[in-house]
């Protein structure tokens, strides 16, 4: 069953299974009984699994009829969705993903958090899962190709297929993992690492510095926890005018809400020093509450103080590549959602990787996946996430374009395959463009190559 429910119902489990190269991956879609939700929402869930290269299964644990028969409503629901699969599935066979952005799935970090009892299980964890979900949701909104990279693949020498690799709150890395990532950056790759990357080794022993300190160009000084107690108040950040953060605007942004953990949890931050360029400054709040001593700053959020602490985020040019470090766990899910994080990370990525091999442009509500179907065809799938977030009350998305680099793919023709067949025009150039008809729910486009 899809256990990783994102805000837009992105099928993160399907992406993980694809990254792990599971043969014939299947992801269950659960029927929980009677509902007033429109069927389009479940068609969207079905499409969300298929477009990531997995096969949907339709399951329920609703009580059977007294004589043991399954409820007729479930059979009707599952039958309708299987009909959708039977129509679309032949169009999306034998696909190989196109890669651009990678999300490191660190088994060592998973094991470390499990050992600290910060994981519920070997797969779903309180600290591990929110970072993976937040990172995946943020990266897919670039409409670049996104793929999970299991840490077991770091030694396979295949990292050059990624334009950029993100390490979401990856606290534990082996020496070999660190060396593979360092070599990747030196050879021209780009990484974004957050919080305490590689603070623990694969034996789960603490290092004296980040395992990626040389790559990131920063050294650990301390982790500041006094603003992250049970009563907060959190931490603020502000641009110092650097090109990789100035687009956020000149005001402060903050992580001041409670985290997703069972107990109230505010954000700690890490102080570093080193040769890397500072991108963001920390702005600590004025006051720190101490309930035990009956000291309160206010019943409302404490405002940012006057102190500026540099190197809240940094960029380092290592060899031919670039490494960005962020000293807070920005990918964990905070409530309410912190939209500045997603805006900043996506802006950061588009500046570090301005020319992906292929992408979709036109709406942030589109989920897109990009595939090769043999040597001479590309297949692009698009899903309108507003079908889910609007609970079926959504308008079709218009003015969408598939944009590709001519030095990577030379298109000859393009056609819409689903929901109906239609020839599409191509605008040629260093970057070619294919205008996509409106996407009401789920569309499949094929691009033939020379």
Coordinates of N, CA and C in Angstrom, one line a residue, residues 139-285:
X139 N 11.2 18.7 -5.0 CA 11.9 18.6 -6.2 C 11.0 18.3 -7.4
X140 N 9.9 17.5 -7.2 CA 9.0 17.2 -8.4 C 8.4 18.5 -8.9
X141 N 8.3 19.5 -8.0 CA 7.6 20.8 -8.4 C 8.5 21.6 -9.4
X142 N 9.8 21.2 -9.5 CA 10.6 21.8 -10.6 C 10.2 21.4 -12.0
X143 N 9.4 20.3 -12.0 CA 9.1 19.6 -13.3 C 10.3 19.2 -14.1
X144 N 11.4 18.9 -13.3 CA 12.6 18.2 -13.9 C 12.4 16.7 -13.6
X145 N 13.1 15.9 -14.4 CA 13.2 14.4 -14.0 C 13.7 14.2 -12.6
X146 N 13.0 13.4 -11.8 CA 13.5 13.2 -10.4 C 13.5 11.7 -10.2
X147 N 14.6 11.2 -9.5 CA 14.8 9.8 -9.3 C 15.4 9.6 -7.9
X148 N 15.0 8.5 -7.2 CA 15.7 8.1 -6.0 C 17.0 7.4 -6.3
X149 N 18.0 7.7 -5.5 CA 19.3 7.1 -5.6 C 19.6 6.3 -4.4
X150 N 19.4 5.0 -4.3 CA 19.8 4.2 -3.2 C 21.3 4.3 -2.9
X151 N 21.7 4.4 -1.6 CA 23.1 4.6 -1.4 C 23.9 3.4 -1.8
X152 N 23.3 2.2 -2.0 CA 24.0 1.1 -2.5 C 24.5 1.3 -3.9
X153 N 23.9 2.3 -4.6 CA 24.3 2.6 -6.0 C 25.4 3.6 -6.1
X154 N 25.8 4.2 -4.9 CA 26.8 5.2 -4.9 C 28.2 4.7 -5.4
X155 N 28.4 3.4 -5.2 CA 29.7 2.8 -5.6 C 29.6 2.2 -7.0
X156 N 28.5 2.4 -7.7 CA 28.4 1.8 -9.0 C 29.0 2.6 -10.1
X157 N 29.4 3.8 -9.8 CA 30.0 4.7 -10.7 C 29.1 5.3 -11.7
X158 N 27.8 5.4 -11.3 CA 26.8 5.9 -12.2 C 26.2 7.3 -11.9
X159 N 27.0 8.0 -11.0 CA 26.4 9.3 -10.5 C 26.4 10.3 -11.6
X160 N 27.3 10.2 -12.6 CA 27.3 11.2 -13.7 C 26.0 11.4 -14.4
X161 N 25.1 10.4 -14.3 CA 23.8 10.6 -14.9 C 22.9 11.6 -14.3
X162 N 23.3 12.1 -13.1 CA 22.6 13.1 -12.3 C 23.2 14.5 -12.5
X163 N 22.4 15.5 -12.8 CA 22.9 16.9 -12.8 C 23.1 17.4 -11.3
X164 N 22.3 16.9 -10.4 CA 22.3 17.3 -9.0 C 21.8 16.3 -8.1
X165 N 22.4 16.1 -6.9 CA 21.9 15.1 -6.0 C 21.7 15.8 -4.7
X166 N 20.5 15.5 -4.1 CA 20.1 16.1 -2.8 C 20.2 15.1 -1.7
X167 N 20.8 15.5 -0.6 CA 20.9 14.7 0.6 C 20.0 15.2 1.7
X168 N 18.8 14.8 1.8 CA 17.8 15.3 2.8 C 18.1 14.8 4.2
X169 N 18.7 15.7 5.0 CA 18.9 15.3 6.4 C 19.6 14.0 6.5
X170 N 20.6 13.8 5.8 CA 21.3 12.5 5.7 C 22.4 12.5 6.7
X171 N 22.1 12.0 7.9 CA 23.0 12.1 9.1 C 24.1 11.1 9.1
X172 N 23.9 10.0 8.4 CA 24.9 8.9 8.4 C 25.3 8.5 7.0
X173 N 26.6 8.4 6.8 CA 27.2 8.0 5.5 C 28.5 7.2 5.8
X174 N 28.7 6.2 5.0 CA 30.0 5.5 5.2 C 31.1 6.3 4.6
X175 N 32.4 5.9 4.9 CA 33.5 6.6 4.2 C 33.5 6.5 2.7
X176 N 33.1 5.3 2.3 CA 33.0 5.1 0.8 C 31.9 5.9 0.2
X177 N 30.8 6.1 0.9 CA 29.7 7.0 0.4 C 30.2 8.4 0.2
X178 N 30.9 8.9 1.3 CA 31.5 10.3 1.2 C 32.5 10.4 0.1
X179 N 33.3 9.4 -0.1 CA 34.3 9.5 -1.2 C 33.6 9.5 -2.5
X180 N 32.6 8.7 -2.7 CA 31.9 8.7 -4.0 C 31.2 10.0 -4.3
X181 N 30.6 10.6 -3.3 CA 30.0 11.9 -3.5 C 31.0 13.0 -3.7
X182 N 32.2 12.9 -3.0 CA 33.2 13.9 -3.2 C 33.8 13.8 -4.7
X183 N 34.0 12.6 -5.1 CA 34.5 12.4 -6.5 C 33.5 12.9 -7.5
X184 N 32.2 12.7 -7.3 CA 31.1 13.2 -8.1 C 31.2 14.7 -8.3
X185 N 31.3 15.4 -7.1 CA 31.3 16.9 -7.2 C 32.6 17.3 -7.9
X186 N 33.7 16.8 -7.5 CA 35.0 17.2 -8.2 C 35.0 17.0 -9.7
X187 N 34.2 16.1 -10.1 CA 34.1 15.8 -11.6 C 33.1 16.7 -12.3
X188 N 32.4 17.6 -11.5 CA 31.4 18.5 -12.1 C 30.0 18.4 -11.6
X189 N 29.8 17.4 -10.7 CA 28.4 17.3 -10.2 C 28.1 18.3 -9.2
X190 N 26.8 18.3 -8.8 CA 26.3 19.3 -7.8 C 25.5 18.6 -6.7
X191 N 25.7 19.0 -5.5 CA 24.9 18.4 -4.4 C 24.3 19.5 -3.5
X192 N 23.2 19.2 -2.8 CA 22.7 20.0 -1.8 C 22.5 19.1 -0.6
X193 N 23.2 19.5 0.5 CA 23.2 18.7 1.8 C 22.7 19.5 2.9
X194 N 21.9 18.9 3.8 CA 21.3 19.7 4.9 C 21.6 19.1 6.2
X195 N 21.6 20.0 7.2 CA 21.6 19.6 8.6 C 23.0 19.1 9.0
X196 N 23.2 17.8 9.2 CA 24.4 17.2 9.7 C 24.8 16.0 8.7
X197 N 25.2 16.3 7.5 CA 25.5 15.3 6.5 C 26.7 14.5 6.9
X198 N 26.5 13.2 7.1 CA 27.6 12.3 7.4 C 28.2 12.5 8.8
X199 N 27.4 13.0 9.7 CA 27.9 13.1 11.1 C 28.3 11.8 11.7
X200 N 27.6 10.7 11.3 CA 27.8 9.4 11.7 C 28.3 8.5 10.6
X201 N 29.2 7.5 10.9 CA 29.7 6.6 9.9 C 28.7 5.4 9.8
X202 N 29.1 4.4 9.0 CA 28.3 3.3 8.8 C 28.3 2.3 9.9
X203 N 29.1 2.5 10.9 CA 29.1 1.8 12.2 C 28.3 2.5 13.2
X204 N 27.6 3.6 12.8 CA 26.8 4.5 13.6 C 27.6 5.2 14.7
X205 N 28.9 5.3 14.5 CA 29.7 6.0 15.4 C 29.8 7.5 15.0
X206 N 29.8 8.4 15.9 CA 29.9 9.8 15.6 C 31.3 10.2 15.2
X207 N 31.3 11.0 14.1 CA 32.6 11.6 13.7 C 32.8 12.9 14.4
X208 N 34.0 13.5 14.3 CA 34.3 14.8 14.9 C 33.9 15.9 13.9
X209 N 33.6 15.6 12.7 CA 33.1 16.6 11.7 C 32.2 15.9 10.7
X210 N 31.6 16.7 9.8 CA 30.8 16.1 8.8 C 31.7 15.2 7.9
X211 N 31.1 14.1 7.5 CA 31.8 13.2 6.6 C 32.1 13.9 5.2
X212 N 31.3 14.9 4.9 CA 31.4 15.7 3.7 C 32.0 17.1 3.9
X213 N 32.7 17.3 5.0 CA 33.3 18.6 5.3 C 34.1 19.1 4.2
X214 N 35.0 18.3 3.6 CA 35.9 18.8 2.5 C 35.1 19.2 1.3
X215 N 34.1 18.4 1.0 CA 33.3 18.6 -0.2 C 32.5 19.9 0.0
X216 N 31.9 20.1 1.1 CA 31.0 21.3 1.4 C 31.8 22.5 1.7
X217 N 33.1 22.4 2.1 CA 33.9 23.6 2.5 C 33.5 24.2 3.8
X218 N 32.9 23.4 4.7 CA 32.5 23.9 6.0 C 32.9 22.8 7.1
X219 N 33.2 23.3 8.3 CA 33.4 22.5 9.4 C 32.5 22.8 10.5
X220 N 32.1 21.7 11.2 CA 31.1 21.8 12.3 C 31.6 22.6 13.5
X221 N 30.9 23.5 14.0 CA 31.2 24.2 15.3 C 30.3 23.7 16.4
X222 N 29.0 23.8 16.2 CA 28.1 23.4 17.3 C 26.7 23.3 16.7
X223 N 25.8 22.6 17.4 CA 24.4 22.6 17.1 C 23.7 23.3 18.2
X224 N 23.0 24.4 17.9 CA 22.3 25.3 18.8 C 20.9 24.8 19.1
X225 N 20.6 24.4 20.3 CA 19.3 23.9 20.6 C 18.4 24.8 21.5
X226 N 19.0 25.9 22.0 CA 18.2 26.7 23.0 C 17.0 27.3 22.4
X227 N 16.9 27.4 21.1 CA 15.7 28.0 20.5 C 14.7 26.9 20.1
X228 N 15.0 25.6 20.4 CA 14.3 24.5 19.9 C 13.7 23.6 21.0
X229 N 13.5 24.2 22.2 CA 12.9 23.5 23.3 C 11.5 23.3 23.1
X230 N 10.8 22.8 24.2 CA 9.4 22.4 24.0 C 8.5 23.6 23.8
X231 N 9.0 24.8 24.1 CA 8.3 26.0 23.9 C 8.9 26.9 22.8
X232 N 9.8 26.4 22.0 CA 10.3 27.2 20.9 C 11.4 28.2 21.3
X233 N 11.5 29.3 20.6 CA 10.6 29.8 19.5 C 11.0 29.5 18.1
X234 N 12.1 28.8 17.9 CA 12.5 28.5 16.5 C 13.6 29.4 16.1
X235 N 13.8 29.5 14.8 CA 15.0 30.3 14.2 C 14.5 31.0 12.9
X236 N 15.1 32.1 12.7 CA 14.9 32.9 11.5 C 16.1 32.9 10.6
X237 N 15.9 33.1 9.3 CA 17.0 33.2 8.3 C 16.8 34.4 7.4
X238 N 17.9 34.9 6.9 CA 17.8 36.1 6.0 C 18.9 36.1 5.0
X239 N 18.6 36.5 3.8 CA 19.6 36.6 2.7 C 20.6 37.6 3.1
X240 N 21.8 37.3 2.6 CA 22.9 38.3 2.7 C 23.2 39.0 1.4
X241 N 22.2 38.8 0.4 CA 22.4 39.4 -0.9 C 23.0 38.5 -1.9
X242 N 23.4 37.3 -1.5 CA 24.0 36.4 -2.5 C 23.0 36.0 -3.6
X243 N 23.5 35.8 -4.8 CA 22.6 35.5 -5.9 C 21.8 34.2 -5.7
X244 N 22.3 33.3 -4.8 CA 21.6 32.0 -4.6 C 20.5 32.2 -3.5
X245 N 20.3 33.4 -2.9 CA 19.3 33.6 -1.9 C 18.6 34.9 -2.1
X246 N 19.1 35.8 -2.8 CA 18.5 37.2 -2.9 C 17.1 37.1 -3.4
X247 N 16.8 36.1 -4.3 CA 15.4 36.1 -4.9 C 14.3 35.8 -3.8
X248 N 14.8 35.4 -2.6 CA 13.8 35.2 -1.5 C 13.2 36.5 -1.1
X249 N 13.9 37.7 -1.3 CA 13.5 38.9 -0.8 C 14.3 39.3 0.4
X250 N 14.3 40.5 0.9 CA 15.1 41.0 1.9 C 14.6 40.8 3.3
X251 N 13.4 40.3 3.5 CA 12.9 40.1 4.8 C 13.3 38.8 5.4
X252 N 12.9 38.6 6.7 CA 13.3 37.3 7.3 C 12.3 36.2 7.0
X253 N 12.8 35.0 6.9 CA 12.0 33.8 6.9 C 12.3 33.0 8.1
X254 N 11.4 32.1 8.5 CA 11.6 31.4 9.7 C 11.1 30.0 9.7
X255 N 11.6 29.2 10.7 CA 11.1 27.9 11.0 C 10.7 28.0 12.4
X256 N 9.4 28.4 12.6 CA 8.9 28.7 14.0 C 7.8 27.8 14.4
X257 N 7.3 26.9 13.6 CA 6.2 26.1 13.9 C 6.7 24.8 14.6
X258 N 5.7 24.0 14.9 CA 6.0 22.7 15.5 C 6.2 21.7 14.5
X259 N 7.1 20.7 14.7 CA 7.4 19.7 13.7 C 6.3 18.6 13.7
X260 N 6.6 17.5 13.0 CA 5.6 16.5 12.8 C 5.7 15.4 13.9
X261 N 6.7 15.5 14.7 CA 7.0 14.5 15.7 C 5.8 14.4 16.7
X262 N 5.7 13.4 17.5 CA 4.6 13.3 18.5 C 4.6 14.3 19.5
X263 N 5.8 14.8 19.9 CA 5.9 15.9 20.9 C 6.3 17.2 20.2
X264 N 5.9 18.3 20.7 CA 6.3 19.6 20.1 C 7.8 19.6 19.8
X265 N 8.2 20.0 18.6 CA 9.6 20.0 18.3 C 9.9 21.2 17.4
X266 N 10.7 22.1 17.9 CA 11.1 23.3 17.1 C 12.5 23.0 16.5
X267 N 12.9 23.8 15.6 CA 14.1 23.6 14.7 C 15.4 24.0 15.4
X268 N 16.3 23.0 15.6 CA 17.6 23.4 16.0 C 18.4 23.9 14.7
X269 N 19.6 24.5 15.0 CA 20.4 24.9 13.8 C 21.8 24.6 14.1
X270 N 22.6 24.4 13.0 CA 24.0 24.1 13.1 C 24.9 25.3 12.7
X271 N 25.9 25.6 13.5 CA 26.8 26.6 13.2 C 28.1 26.0 12.6
X272 N 28.6 26.6 11.5 CA 29.8 26.0 10.8 C 30.7 27.2 10.5
X273 N 31.9 26.8 10.1 CA 32.9 27.8 9.6 C 33.7 27.1 8.5
X274 N 34.4 27.9 7.7 CA 35.1 27.3 6.6 C 35.3 28.2 5.4
X275 N 35.8 27.7 4.3 CA 36.1 28.5 3.2 C 34.9 28.8 2.3
X276 N 33.8 28.1 2.5 CA 32.6 28.2 1.6 C 32.0 29.6 1.7
X277 N 31.4 30.1 0.6 CA 30.7 31.4 0.7 C 29.4 31.3 1.4
X278 N 29.1 32.3 2.2 CA 27.8 32.3 2.9 C 26.7 32.7 2.0
X279 N 25.5 32.1 2.1 CA 24.4 32.4 1.3 C 23.3 33.0 2.1
X280 N 23.1 32.5 3.3 CA 22.0 32.9 4.2 C 22.7 33.2 5.6
X281 N 22.1 34.1 6.3 CA 22.4 34.4 7.7 C 21.3 33.8 8.6
X282 N 21.8 33.4 9.9 CA 20.8 33.1 10.9 C 20.4 34.4 11.6
X283 N 19.1 34.5 12.0 CA 18.6 35.6 12.8 C 18.0 35.1 14.0
X284 N 18.7 34.8 15.1 CA 18.1 34.2 16.3 C 17.0 35.2 16.9
X285 N 16.0 34.6 17.5 CA 14.9 35.4 18.1 C 15.5 36.2 19.3

